[in-house]
Coordinates of C-alpha atoms in Angstrom, one line a residue:
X1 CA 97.9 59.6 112.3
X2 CA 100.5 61.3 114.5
X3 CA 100.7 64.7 116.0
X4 CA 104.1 65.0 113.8
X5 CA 102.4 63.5 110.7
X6 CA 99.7 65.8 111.3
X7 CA 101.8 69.0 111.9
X8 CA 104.1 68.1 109.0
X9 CA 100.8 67.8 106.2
X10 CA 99.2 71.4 107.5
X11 CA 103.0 73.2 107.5
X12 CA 102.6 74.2 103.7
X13 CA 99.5 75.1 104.3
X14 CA 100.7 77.5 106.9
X15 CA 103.5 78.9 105.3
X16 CA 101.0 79.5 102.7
X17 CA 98.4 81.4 104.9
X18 CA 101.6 83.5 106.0
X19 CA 102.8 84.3 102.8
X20 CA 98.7 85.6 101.4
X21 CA 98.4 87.6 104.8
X22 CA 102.0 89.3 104.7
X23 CA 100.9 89.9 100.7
X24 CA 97.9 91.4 101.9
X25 CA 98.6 93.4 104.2
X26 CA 101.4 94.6 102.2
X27 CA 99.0 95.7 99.1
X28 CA 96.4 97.0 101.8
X29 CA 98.7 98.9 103.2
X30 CA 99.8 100.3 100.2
X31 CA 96.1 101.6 99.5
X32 CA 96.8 104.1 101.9
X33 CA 100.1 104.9 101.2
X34 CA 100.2 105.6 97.2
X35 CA 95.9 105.6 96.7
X36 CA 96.2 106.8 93.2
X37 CA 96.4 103.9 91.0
X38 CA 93.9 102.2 92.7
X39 CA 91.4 104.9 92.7
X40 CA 91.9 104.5 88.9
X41 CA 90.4 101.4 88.7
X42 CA 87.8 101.5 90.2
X43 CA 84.7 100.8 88.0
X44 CA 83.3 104.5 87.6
X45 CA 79.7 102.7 87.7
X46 CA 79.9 102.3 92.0
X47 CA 78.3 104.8 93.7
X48 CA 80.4 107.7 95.9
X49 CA 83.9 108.1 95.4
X50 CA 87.0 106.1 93.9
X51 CA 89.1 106.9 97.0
X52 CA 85.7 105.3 99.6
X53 CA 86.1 102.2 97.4
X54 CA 90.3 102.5 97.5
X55 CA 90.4 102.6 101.7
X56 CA 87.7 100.2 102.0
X57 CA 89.7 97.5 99.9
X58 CA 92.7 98.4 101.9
X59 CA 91.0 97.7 105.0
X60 CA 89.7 94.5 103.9
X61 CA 93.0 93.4 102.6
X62 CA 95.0 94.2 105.5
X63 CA 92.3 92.6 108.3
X64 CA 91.9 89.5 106.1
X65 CA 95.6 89.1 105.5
X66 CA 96.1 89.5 109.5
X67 CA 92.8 86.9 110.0
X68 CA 95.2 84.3 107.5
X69 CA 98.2 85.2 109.7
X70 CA 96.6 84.2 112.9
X71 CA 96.2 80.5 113.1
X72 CA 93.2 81.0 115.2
X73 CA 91.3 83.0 112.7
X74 CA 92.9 81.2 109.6
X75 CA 89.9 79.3 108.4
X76 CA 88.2 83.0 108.6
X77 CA 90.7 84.6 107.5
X78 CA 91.4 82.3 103.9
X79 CA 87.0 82.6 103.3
X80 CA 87.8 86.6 103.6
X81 CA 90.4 85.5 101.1
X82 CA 88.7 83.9 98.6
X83 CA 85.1 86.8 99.0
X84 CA 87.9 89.7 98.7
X85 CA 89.4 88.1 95.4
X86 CA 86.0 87.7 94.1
X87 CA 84.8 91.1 95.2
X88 CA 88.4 92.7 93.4
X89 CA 87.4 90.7 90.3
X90 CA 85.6 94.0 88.6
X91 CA 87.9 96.4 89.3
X92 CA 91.2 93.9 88.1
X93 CA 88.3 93.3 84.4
X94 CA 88.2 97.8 84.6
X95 CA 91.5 97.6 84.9
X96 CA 92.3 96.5 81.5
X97 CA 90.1 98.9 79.8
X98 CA 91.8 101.9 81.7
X99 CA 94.9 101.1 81.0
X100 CA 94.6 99.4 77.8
X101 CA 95.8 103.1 76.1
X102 CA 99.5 103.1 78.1
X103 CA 100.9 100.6 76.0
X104 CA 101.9 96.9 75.3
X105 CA 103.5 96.3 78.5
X106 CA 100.2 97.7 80.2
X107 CA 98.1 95.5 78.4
X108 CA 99.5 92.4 79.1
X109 CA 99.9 92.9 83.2
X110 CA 96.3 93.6 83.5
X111 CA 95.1 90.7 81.0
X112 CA 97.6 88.6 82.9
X113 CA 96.8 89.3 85.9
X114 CA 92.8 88.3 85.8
X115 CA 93.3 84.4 85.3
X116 CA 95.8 84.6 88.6
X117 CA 93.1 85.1 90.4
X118 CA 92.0 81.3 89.9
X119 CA 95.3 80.1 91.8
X120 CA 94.8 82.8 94.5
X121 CA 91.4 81.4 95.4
X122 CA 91.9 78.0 95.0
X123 CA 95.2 78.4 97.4
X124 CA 92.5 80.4 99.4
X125 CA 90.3 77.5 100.2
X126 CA 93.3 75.2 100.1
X127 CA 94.1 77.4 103.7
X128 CA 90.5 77.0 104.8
X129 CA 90.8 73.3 104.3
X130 CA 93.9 72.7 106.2
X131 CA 93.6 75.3 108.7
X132 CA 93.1 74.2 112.3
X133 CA 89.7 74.2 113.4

């Protein structure tokens, strides 16, 4: 296989792994910027405070979204990916049962919103799999 043929099959894949870390880092940064409705949903069963849980996440989102960015740390950077999607996972499911009192439209963004989380991962390891090594 050529270098061109090569370069050509892994270029989705990259475009991919820059779109997830730019999405990332945009919804970690957000975590600090408007911390609120994320505190929210946070399942009231962790220990310490919502807000601890809210600026962690938006940590991990934003160095994991910079590891996808980095072609060097891709492979990294999309296993961060698919561990952080996992590790949301709770706090996406407590999501519907805060909200599920502010209405219709409510109800459906948050029940949609849990099977996305399939594509996100599989795209996820999709990135590790094609990510230079």
């Amino acid at each position: 296989m050529s270098s061109l043929t090569a370069a050509s099959e892994n270029a989705p894949s990259q475009v991919t792994a820059q779109r997830m870390g730019a999405m990332l880092i945009g919804m970690g940064v957000l975590h600090f910027v408007a911390p609120k409705p994320f505190d929210m949903i946070v399942p009231a069963e962790l220990p310490g405070s919502a807000r601890f849980y809210t600026l962690a996440s938006g940590v991990a989102e934003a160095t994991t979204g910079a590891l996808l960015i980095a072609p060097r740390t891709r492979r990294l950077g999309a296993v961060a990916a698919v561990a952080l999607y996992v590790g949301v996972f709770p706090a996406n499911v407590n999501s519907v049962r805060v909200l599920w009192n502010k209405g219709w439209p409510a109800r459906i963004g948050t029940i949609a919103r849990l099977p996305l989380q399939i594509p996100m991962i599989t795209q996820a390891l999709k990135v590790y799999r094609t990510a230079p090594r």
